[in-house]
PDB file of C-alpha atoms in Angstrom:
ATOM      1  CA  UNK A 265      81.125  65.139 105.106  1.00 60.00           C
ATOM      2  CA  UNK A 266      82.414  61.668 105.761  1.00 69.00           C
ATOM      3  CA  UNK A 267      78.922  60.137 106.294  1.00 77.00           C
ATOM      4  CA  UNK A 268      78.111  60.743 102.684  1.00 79.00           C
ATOM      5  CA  UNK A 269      80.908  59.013 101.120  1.00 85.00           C
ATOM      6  CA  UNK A 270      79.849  56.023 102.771  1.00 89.00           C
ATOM      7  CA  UNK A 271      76.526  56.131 100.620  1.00 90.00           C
ATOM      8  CA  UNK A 272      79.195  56.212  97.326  1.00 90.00           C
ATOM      9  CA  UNK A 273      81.471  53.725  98.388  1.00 91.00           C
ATOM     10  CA  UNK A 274      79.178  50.523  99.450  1.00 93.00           C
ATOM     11  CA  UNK A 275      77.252  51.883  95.933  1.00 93.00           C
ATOM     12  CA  UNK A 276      80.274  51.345  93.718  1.00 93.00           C
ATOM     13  CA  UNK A 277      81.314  48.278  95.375  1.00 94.00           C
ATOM     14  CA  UNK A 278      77.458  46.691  95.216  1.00 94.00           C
ATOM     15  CA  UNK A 279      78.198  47.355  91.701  1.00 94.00           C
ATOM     16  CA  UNK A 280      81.786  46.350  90.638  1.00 93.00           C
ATOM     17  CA  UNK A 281      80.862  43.354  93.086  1.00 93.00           C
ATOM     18  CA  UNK A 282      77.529  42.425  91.259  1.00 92.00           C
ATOM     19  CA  UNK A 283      79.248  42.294  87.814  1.00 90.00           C
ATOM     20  CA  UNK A 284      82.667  40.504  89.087  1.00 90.00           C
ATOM     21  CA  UNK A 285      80.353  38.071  90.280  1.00 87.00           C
ATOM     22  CA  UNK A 286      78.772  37.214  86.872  1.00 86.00           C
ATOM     23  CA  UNK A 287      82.005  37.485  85.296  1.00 84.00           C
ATOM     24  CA  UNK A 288      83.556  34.563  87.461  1.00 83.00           C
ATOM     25  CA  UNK A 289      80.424  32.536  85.922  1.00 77.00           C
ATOM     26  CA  UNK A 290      81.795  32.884  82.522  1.00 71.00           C
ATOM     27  CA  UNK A 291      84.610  33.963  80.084  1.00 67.00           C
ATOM     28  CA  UNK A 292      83.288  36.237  78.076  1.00 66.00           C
ATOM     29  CA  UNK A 293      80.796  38.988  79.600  1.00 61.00           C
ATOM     30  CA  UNK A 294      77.828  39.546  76.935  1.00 72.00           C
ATOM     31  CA  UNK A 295      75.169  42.131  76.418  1.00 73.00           C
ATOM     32  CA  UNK A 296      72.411  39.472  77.821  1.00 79.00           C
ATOM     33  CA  UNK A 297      74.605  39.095  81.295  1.00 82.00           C
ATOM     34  CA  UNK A 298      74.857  43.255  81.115  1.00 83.00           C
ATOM     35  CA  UNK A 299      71.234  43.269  81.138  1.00 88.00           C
ATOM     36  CA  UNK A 300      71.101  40.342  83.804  1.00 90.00           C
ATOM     37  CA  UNK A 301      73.428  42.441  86.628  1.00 91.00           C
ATOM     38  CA  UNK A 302      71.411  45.813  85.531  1.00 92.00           C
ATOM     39  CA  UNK A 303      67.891  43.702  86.829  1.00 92.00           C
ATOM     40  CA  UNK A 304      70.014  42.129  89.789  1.00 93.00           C
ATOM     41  CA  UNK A 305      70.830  46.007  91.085  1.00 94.00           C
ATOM     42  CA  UNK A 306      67.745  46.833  90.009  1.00 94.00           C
ATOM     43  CA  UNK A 307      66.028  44.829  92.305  1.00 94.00           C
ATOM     44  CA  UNK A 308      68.300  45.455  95.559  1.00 94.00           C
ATOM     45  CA  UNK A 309      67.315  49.134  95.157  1.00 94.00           C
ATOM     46  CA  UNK A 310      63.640  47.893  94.740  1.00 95.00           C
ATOM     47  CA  UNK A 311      63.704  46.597  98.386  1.00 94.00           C
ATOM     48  CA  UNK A 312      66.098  49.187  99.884  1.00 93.00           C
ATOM     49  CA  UNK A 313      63.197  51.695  98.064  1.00 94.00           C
ATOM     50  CA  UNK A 314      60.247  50.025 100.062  1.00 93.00           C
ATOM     51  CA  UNK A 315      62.256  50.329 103.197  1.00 92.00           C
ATOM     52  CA  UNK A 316      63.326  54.037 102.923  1.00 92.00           C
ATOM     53  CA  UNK A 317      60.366  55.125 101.758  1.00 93.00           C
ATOM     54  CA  UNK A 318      58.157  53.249 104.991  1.00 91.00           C
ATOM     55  CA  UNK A 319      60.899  55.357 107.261  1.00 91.00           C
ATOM     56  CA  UNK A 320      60.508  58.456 105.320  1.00 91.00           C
ATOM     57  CA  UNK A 321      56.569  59.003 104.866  1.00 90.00           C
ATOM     58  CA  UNK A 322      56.789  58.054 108.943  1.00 87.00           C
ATOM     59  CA  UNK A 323      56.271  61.513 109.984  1.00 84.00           C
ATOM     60  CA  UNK A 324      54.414  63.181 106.935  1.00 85.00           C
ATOM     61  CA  UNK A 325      50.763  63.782 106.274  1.00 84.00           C
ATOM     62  CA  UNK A 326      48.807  61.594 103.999  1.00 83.00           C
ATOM     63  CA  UNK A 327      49.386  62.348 100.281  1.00 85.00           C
ATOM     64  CA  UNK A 328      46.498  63.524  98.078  1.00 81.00           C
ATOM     65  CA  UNK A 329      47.312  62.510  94.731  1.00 84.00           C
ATOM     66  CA  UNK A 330      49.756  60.884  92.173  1.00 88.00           C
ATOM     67  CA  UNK A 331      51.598  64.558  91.798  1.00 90.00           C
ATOM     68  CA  UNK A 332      51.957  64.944  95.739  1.00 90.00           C
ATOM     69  CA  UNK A 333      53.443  61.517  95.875  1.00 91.00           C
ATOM     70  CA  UNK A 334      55.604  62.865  93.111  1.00 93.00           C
ATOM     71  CA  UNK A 335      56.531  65.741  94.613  1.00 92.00           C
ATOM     72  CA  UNK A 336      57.464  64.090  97.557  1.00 92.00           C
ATOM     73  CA  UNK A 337      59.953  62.092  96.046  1.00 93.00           C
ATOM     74  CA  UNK A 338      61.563  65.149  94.224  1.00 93.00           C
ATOM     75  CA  UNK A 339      62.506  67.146  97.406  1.00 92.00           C
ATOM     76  CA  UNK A 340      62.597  64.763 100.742  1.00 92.00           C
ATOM     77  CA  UNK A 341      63.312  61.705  99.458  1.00 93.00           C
ATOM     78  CA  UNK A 342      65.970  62.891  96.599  1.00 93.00           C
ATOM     79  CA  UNK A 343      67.449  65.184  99.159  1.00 92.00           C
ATOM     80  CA  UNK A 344      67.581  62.311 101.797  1.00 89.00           C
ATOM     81  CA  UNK A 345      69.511  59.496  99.350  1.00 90.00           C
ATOM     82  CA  UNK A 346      70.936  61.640  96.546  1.00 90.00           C
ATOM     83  CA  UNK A 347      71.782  65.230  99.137  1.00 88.00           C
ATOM     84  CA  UNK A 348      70.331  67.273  96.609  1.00 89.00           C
ATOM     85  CA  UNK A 349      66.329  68.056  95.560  1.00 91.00           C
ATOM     86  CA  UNK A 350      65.753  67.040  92.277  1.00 93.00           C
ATOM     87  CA  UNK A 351      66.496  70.335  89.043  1.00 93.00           C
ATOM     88  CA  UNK A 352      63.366  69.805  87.190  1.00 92.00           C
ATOM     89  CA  UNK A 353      59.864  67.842  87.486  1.00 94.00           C
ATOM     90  CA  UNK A 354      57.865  67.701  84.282  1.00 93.00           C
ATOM     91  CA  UNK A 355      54.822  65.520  83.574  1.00 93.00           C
ATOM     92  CA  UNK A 356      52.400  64.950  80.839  1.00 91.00           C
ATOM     93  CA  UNK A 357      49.355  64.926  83.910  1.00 89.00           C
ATOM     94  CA  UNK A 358      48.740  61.322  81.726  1.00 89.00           C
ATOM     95  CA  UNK A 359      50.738  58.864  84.186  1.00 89.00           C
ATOM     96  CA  UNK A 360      54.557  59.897  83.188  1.00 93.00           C
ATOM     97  CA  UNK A 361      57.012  62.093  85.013  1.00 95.00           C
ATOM     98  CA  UNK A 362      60.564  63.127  84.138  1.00 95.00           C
ATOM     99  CA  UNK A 363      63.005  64.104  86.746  1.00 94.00           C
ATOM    100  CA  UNK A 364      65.623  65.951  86.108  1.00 94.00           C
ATOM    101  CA  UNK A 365      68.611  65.821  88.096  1.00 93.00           C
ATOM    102  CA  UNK A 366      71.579  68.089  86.637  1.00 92.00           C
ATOM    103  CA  UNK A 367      74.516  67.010  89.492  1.00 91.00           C
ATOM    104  CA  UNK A 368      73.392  63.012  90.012  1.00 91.00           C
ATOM    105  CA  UNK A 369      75.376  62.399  93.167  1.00 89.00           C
ATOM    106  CA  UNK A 370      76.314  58.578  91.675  1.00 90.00           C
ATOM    107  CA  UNK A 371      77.456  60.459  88.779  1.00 90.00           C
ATOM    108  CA  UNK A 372      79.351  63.306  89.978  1.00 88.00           C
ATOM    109  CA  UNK A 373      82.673  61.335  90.570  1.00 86.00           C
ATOM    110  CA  UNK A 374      82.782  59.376  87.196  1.00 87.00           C
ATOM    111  CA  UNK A 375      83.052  61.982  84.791  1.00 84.00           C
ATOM    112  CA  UNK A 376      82.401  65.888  83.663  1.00 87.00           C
ATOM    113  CA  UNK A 377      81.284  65.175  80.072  1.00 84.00           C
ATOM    114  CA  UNK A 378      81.176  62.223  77.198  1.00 86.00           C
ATOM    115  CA  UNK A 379      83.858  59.857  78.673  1.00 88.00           C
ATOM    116  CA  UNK A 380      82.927  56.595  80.176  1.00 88.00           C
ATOM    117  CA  UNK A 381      79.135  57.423  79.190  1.00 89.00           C
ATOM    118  CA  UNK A 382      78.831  54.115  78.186  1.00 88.00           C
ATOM    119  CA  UNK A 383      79.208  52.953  81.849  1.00 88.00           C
ATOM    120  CA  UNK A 384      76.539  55.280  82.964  1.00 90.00           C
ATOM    121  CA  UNK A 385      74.101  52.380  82.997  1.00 89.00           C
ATOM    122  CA  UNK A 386      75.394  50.412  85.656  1.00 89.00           C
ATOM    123  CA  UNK A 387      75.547  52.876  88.143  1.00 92.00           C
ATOM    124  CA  UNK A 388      71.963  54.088  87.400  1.00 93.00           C
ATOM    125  CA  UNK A 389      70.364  50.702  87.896  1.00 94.00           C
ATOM    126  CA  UNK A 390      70.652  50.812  91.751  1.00 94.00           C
ATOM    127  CA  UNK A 391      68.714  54.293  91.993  1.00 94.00           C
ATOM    128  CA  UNK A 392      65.587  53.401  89.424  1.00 95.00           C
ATOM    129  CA  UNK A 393      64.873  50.513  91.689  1.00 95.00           C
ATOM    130  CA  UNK A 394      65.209  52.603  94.468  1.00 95.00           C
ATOM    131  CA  UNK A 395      62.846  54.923  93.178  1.00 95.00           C
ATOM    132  CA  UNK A 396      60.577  52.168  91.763  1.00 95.00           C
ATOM    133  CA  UNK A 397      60.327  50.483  95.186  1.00 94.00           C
ATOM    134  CA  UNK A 398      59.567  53.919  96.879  1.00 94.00           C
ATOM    135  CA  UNK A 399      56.736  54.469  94.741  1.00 94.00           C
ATOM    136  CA  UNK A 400      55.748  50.877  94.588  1.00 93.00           C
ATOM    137  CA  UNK A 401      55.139  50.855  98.515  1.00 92.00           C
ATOM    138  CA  UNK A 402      53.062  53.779  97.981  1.00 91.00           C
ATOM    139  CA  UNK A 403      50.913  52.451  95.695  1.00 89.00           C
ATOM    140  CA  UNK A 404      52.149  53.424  92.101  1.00 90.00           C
ATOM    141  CA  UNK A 405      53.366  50.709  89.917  1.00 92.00           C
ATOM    142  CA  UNK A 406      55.823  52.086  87.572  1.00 94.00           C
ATOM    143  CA  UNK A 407      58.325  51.709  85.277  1.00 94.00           C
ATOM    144  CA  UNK A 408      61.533  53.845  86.093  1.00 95.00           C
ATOM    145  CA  UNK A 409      64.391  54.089  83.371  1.00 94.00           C
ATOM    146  CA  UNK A 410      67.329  56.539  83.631  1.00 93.00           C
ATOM    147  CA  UNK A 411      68.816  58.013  80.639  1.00 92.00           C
ATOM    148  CA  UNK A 412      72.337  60.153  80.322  1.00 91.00           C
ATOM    149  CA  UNK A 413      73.457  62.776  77.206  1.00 87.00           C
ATOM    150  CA  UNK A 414      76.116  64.298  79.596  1.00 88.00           C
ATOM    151  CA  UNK A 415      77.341  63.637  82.682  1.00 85.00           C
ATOM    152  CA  UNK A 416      76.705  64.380  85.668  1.00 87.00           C
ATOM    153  CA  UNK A 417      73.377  65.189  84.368  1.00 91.00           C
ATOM    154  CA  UNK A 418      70.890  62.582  84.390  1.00 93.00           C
ATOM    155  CA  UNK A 419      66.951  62.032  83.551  1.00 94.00           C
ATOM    156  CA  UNK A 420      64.760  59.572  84.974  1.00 95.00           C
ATOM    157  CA  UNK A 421      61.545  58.924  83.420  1.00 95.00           C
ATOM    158  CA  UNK A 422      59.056  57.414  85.475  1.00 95.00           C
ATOM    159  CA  UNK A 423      55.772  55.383  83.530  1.00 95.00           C
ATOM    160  CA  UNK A 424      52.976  54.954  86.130  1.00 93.00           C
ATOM    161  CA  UNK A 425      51.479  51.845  85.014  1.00 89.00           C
ATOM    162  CA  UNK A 426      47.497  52.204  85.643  1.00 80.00           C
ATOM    163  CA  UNK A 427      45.314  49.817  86.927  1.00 70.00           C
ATOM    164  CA  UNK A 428      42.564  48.960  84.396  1.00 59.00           C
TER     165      UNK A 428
ATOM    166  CA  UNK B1113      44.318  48.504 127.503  1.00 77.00           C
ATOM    167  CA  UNK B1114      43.684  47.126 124.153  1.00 87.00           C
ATOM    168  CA  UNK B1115      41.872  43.435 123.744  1.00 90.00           C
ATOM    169  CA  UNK B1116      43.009  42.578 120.361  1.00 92.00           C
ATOM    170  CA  UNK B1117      45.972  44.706 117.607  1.00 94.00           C
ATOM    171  CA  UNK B1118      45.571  44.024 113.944  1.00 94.00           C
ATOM    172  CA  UNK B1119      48.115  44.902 111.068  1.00 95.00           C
ATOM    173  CA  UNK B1120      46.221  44.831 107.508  1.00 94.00           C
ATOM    174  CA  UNK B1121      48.394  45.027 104.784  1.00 93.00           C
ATOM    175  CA  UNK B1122      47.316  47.255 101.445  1.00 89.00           C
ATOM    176  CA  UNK B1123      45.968  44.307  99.402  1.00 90.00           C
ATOM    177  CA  UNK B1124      43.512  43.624 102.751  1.00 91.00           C
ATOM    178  CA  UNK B1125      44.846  40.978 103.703  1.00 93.00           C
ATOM    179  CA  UNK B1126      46.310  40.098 107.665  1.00 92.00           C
ATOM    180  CA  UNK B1127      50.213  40.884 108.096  1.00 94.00           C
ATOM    181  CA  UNK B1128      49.476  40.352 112.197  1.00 94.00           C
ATOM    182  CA  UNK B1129      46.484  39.905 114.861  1.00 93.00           C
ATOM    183  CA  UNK B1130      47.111  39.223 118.013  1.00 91.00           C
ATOM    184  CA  UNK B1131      44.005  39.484 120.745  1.00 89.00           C
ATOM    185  CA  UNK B1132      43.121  38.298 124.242  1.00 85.00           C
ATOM    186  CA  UNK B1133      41.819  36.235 125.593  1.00 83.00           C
ATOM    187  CA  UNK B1134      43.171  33.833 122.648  1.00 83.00           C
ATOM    188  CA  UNK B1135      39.778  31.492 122.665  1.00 85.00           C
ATOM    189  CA  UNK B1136      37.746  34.875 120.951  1.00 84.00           C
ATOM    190  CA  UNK B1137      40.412  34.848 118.456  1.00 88.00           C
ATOM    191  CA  UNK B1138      36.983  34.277 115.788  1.00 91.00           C
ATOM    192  CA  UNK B1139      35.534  36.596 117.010  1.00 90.00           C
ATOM    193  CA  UNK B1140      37.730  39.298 116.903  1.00 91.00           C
ATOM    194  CA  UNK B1141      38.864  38.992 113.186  1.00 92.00           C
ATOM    195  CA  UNK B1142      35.319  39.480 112.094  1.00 91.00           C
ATOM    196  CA  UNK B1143      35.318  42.367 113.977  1.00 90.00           C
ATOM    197  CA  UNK B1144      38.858  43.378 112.246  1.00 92.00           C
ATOM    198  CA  UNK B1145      37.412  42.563 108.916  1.00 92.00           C
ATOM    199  CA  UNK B1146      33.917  44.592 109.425  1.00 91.00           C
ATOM    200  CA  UNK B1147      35.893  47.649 110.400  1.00 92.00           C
ATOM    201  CA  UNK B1148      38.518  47.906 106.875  1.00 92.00           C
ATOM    202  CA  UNK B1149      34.950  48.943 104.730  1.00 91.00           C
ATOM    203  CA  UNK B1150      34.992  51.918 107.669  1.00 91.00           C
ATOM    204  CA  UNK B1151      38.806  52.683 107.031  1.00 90.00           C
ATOM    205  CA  UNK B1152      38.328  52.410 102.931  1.00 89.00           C
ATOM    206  CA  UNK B1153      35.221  54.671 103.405  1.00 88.00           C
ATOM    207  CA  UNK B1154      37.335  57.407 105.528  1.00 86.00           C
ATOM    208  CA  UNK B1155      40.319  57.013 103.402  1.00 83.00           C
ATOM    209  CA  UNK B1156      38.190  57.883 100.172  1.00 81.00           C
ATOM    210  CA  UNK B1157      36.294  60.549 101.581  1.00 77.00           C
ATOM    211  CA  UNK B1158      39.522  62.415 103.261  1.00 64.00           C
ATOM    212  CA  UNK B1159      41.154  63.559  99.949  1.00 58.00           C
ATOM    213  CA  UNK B1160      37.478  64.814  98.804  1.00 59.00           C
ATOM    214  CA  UNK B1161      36.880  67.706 101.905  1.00 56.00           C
ATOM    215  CA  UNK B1162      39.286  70.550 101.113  1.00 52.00           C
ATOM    216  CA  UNK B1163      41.338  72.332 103.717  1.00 50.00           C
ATOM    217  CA  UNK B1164      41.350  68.675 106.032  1.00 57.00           C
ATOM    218  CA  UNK B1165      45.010  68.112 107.639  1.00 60.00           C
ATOM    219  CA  UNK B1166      45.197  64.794 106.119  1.00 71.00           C
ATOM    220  CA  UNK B1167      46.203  62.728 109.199  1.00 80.00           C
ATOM    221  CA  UNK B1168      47.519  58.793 109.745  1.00 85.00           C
ATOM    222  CA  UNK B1169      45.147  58.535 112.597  1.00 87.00           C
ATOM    223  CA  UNK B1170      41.576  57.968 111.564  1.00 87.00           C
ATOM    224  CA  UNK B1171      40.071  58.349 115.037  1.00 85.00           C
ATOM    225  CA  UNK B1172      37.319  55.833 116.199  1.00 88.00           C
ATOM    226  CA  UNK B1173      35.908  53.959 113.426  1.00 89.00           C
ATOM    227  CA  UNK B1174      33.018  52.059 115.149  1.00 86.00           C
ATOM    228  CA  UNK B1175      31.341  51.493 118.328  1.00 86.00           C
ATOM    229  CA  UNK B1176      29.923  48.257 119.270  1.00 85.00           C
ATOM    230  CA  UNK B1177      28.076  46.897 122.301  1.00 86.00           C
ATOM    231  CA  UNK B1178      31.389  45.677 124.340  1.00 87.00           C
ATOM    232  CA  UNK B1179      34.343  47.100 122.186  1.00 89.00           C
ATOM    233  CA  UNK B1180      35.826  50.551 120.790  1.00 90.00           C
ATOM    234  CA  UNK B1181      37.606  49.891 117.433  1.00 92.00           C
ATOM    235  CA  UNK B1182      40.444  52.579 116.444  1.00 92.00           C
ATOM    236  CA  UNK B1183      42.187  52.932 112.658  1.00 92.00           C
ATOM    237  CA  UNK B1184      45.417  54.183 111.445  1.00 93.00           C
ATOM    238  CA  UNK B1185      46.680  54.352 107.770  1.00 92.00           C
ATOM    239  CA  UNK B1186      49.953  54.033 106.738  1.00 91.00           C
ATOM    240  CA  UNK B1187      51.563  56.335 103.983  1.00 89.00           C
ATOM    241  CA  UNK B1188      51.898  53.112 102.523  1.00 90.00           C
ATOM    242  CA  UNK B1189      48.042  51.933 103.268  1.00 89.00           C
ATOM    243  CA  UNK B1190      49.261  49.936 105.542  1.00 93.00           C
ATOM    244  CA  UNK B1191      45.849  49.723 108.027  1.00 93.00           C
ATOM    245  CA  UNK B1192      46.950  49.230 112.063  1.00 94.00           C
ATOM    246  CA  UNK B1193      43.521  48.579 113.940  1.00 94.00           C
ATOM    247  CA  UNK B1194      43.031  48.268 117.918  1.00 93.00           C
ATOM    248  CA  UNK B1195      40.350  47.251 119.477  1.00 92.00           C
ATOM    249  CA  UNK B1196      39.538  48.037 123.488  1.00 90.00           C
ATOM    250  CA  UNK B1197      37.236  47.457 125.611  1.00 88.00           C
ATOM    251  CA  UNK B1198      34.530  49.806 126.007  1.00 84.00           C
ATOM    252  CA  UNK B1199      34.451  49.454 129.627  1.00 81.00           C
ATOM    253  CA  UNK B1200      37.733  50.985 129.672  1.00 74.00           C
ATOM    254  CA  UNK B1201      36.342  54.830 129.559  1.00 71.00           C
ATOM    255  CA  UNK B1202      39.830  56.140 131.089  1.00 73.00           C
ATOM    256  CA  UNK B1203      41.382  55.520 128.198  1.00 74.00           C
ATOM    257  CA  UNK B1204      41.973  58.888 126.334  1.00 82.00           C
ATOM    258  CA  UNK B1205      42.411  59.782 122.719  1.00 85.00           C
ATOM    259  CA  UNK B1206      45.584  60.558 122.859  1.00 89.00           C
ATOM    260  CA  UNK B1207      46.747  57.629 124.331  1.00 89.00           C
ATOM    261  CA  UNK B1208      45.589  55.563 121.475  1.00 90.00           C
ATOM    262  CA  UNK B1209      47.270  58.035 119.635  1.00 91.00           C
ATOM    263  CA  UNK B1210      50.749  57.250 121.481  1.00 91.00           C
ATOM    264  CA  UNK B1211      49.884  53.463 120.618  1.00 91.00           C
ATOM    265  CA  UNK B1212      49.602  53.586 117.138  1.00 93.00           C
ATOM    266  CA  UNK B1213      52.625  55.662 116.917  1.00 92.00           C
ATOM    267  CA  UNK B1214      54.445  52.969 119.191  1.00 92.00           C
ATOM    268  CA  UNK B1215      53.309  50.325 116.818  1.00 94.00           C
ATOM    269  CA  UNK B1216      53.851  52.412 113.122  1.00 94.00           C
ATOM    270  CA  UNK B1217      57.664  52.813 114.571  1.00 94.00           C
ATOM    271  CA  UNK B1218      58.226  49.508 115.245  1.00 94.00           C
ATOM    272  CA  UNK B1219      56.461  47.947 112.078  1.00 94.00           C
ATOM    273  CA  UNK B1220      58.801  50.637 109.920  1.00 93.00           C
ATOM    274  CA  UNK B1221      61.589  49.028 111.804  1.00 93.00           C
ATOM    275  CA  UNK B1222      60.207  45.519 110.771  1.00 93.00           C
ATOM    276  CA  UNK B1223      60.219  46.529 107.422  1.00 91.00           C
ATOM    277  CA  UNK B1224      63.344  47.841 107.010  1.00 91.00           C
ATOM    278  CA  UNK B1225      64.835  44.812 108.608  1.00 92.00           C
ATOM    279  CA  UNK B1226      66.694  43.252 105.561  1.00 91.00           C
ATOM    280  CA  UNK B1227      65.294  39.561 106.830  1.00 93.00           C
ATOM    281  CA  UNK B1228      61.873  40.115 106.930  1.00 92.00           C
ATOM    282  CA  UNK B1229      60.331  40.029 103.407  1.00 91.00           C
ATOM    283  CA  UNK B1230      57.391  42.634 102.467  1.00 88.00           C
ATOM    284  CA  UNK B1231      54.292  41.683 102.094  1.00 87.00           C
ATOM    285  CA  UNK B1232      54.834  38.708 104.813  1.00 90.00           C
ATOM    286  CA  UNK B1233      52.944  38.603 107.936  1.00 93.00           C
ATOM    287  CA  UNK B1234      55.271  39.438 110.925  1.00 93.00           C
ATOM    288  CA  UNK B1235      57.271  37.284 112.642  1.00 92.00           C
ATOM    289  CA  UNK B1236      59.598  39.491 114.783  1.00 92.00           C
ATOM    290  CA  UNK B1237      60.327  39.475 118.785  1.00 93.00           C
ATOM    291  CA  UNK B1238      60.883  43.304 118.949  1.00 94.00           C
ATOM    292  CA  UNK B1239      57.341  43.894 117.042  1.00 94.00           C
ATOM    293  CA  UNK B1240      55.826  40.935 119.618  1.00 94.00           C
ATOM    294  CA  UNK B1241      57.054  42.510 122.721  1.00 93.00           C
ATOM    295  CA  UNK B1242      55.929  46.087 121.857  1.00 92.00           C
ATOM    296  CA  UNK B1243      52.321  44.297 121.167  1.00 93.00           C
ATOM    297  CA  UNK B1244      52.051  42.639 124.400  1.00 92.00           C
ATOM    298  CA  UNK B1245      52.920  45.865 126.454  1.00 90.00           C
ATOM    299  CA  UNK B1246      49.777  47.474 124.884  1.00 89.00           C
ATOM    300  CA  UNK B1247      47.656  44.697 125.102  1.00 87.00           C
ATOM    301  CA  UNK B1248      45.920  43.841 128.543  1.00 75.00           C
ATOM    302  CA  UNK B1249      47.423  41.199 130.655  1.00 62.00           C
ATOM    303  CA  UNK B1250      45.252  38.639 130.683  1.00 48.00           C
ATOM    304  CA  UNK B1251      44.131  36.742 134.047  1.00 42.00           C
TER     305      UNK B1251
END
């Protein structure tokens, strides 16, 4: 449907758009200005995250734990942003989740396999702060870092930091 | 209707108050501040009780001689309280009800508003207006 291209488009562009940007600054693009875009996209999902999630959790009952919270960001908010509930949910029960998504929608139109895996990165950044600001909002600080083998397929492990 | 509309944000602190008549302003954020240890206590004792449905709306939360204070908990423990007069016996539960939901859609709406920054108290017309058509019209 058209609607959901929309989503891809304004994602891709955020992104070529965010590293042009930092390009223009300089001449030669480094590993320490790779990093530098990665926290910039990182940190507009972090905000669109708190928004969405306010929206979202509008209509739901109260969560009772860490794992409902988790859950809930599997199936309703994966479906609502990414159109597809997340493949896989595992946890250690100590504070760390890994969620498994085998057709990433962000990743889908890149590639089928090993080529241009070393681009993954930049289009991941947006969704971890997406996540991290969803969960954030609800109370978890965390730590959310995507990581690729093969595309489409993508894991996101997610360190909830505990207050001590 | 209501005499005074709090927002609390989840660190405790005051996102918005508004209240009339404006000179008991005092008074009516010691009243907002007495009733968060009631919303903390009915917030840590709902996920105890099995088989509870876990609602936003935490009913009446106090009583006191003159005024009727009323909770609601955010998803995001964000608190909303309201406080009315107790005179006002017409009012029915599930009118506050309709008033809290009134006021959780429009703060949602604040906070997805790409200008307003989280954790800020609220500066916003829309949110303003929606306050003052619960709120009783003073004179």
């Amino acid at each position: 449907m058209a609607d959901q291209c929309l989503f891809d488009f304004l994602h891709m562009e955020i992104v070529s758009h965010v590293y042009k940007e930092q390009q223009s600054n300089k001449e030669q693009v480094d590993s320490k200005d790779g990093a530098l875009c990665i926290s910039v996209l990182e940190s507009l999902g972090f905000r669109v995250g708190q928004g969405l999630i306010e929206r979202m959790t509008r209509d739901s009952p109260s969560f009772k734990d860490e794992l409902d919270i988790m859950k809930f960001i599997c199936k309703d908010f994966w479906t609502k942003v990414f159109r597809r509930q997340v493949d896989n949910l595992r946890t250690n029960h100590q504070g760390t989740y890994v969620l498994q998504d085998n057709k990433f929608s962000l990743l889908t139109p890149l590639s089928s396999g090993k080529q241009y895996l070393d681009q993954a990165p930049k289009y991941l950044a947006f969704s971890c702060g997406v996540v991290r600001g969803a969960l954030c909002n609800l109370g978890l600080e965390s730590v959310v870092t995507a990581e690729v083998s093969i595309m489409p397929s993508c894991k996101f492990q997610v360190v909830i930091q505990k207050l001590s | 209707m209501a005499v005074c509309i709090a927002v609390i944000a989840k660190e405790n602190y005051p996102l918005y108050i508004r209240c009339v008549p404006v000179q008991n302003e005092l008074k009516f954020h010691y009243t907002v501040h007495t009733s968060l240890d009631v919303v903390e206590e009915k917030i840590s004792s709902a996920g105890k009780s099995i088989g509870d449905q876990r609602e936003l709306y935490l009913g009446l939360l106090y009583p006191t001689e003159d005024y009727k204070v009323y909770g609601f908990v955010t998803n995001t423990k964000v608190k909303f309280v309201i406080v009315v007069d107790s005179s006002n016996t017409s009012l029915r539960d599930n009118e506050i009800r309709s008033m809290f939901r009134k006021l959780h859609n429009s703060f949602t709406d604040v906070m997805c508003n790409p200008f307003h920054i989280p954790g800020d108290t609220i500066k916003s017309k829309a949110f303003d207006s929606i306050v003052s058509g619960m709120m009783v019209q003073a004179g």
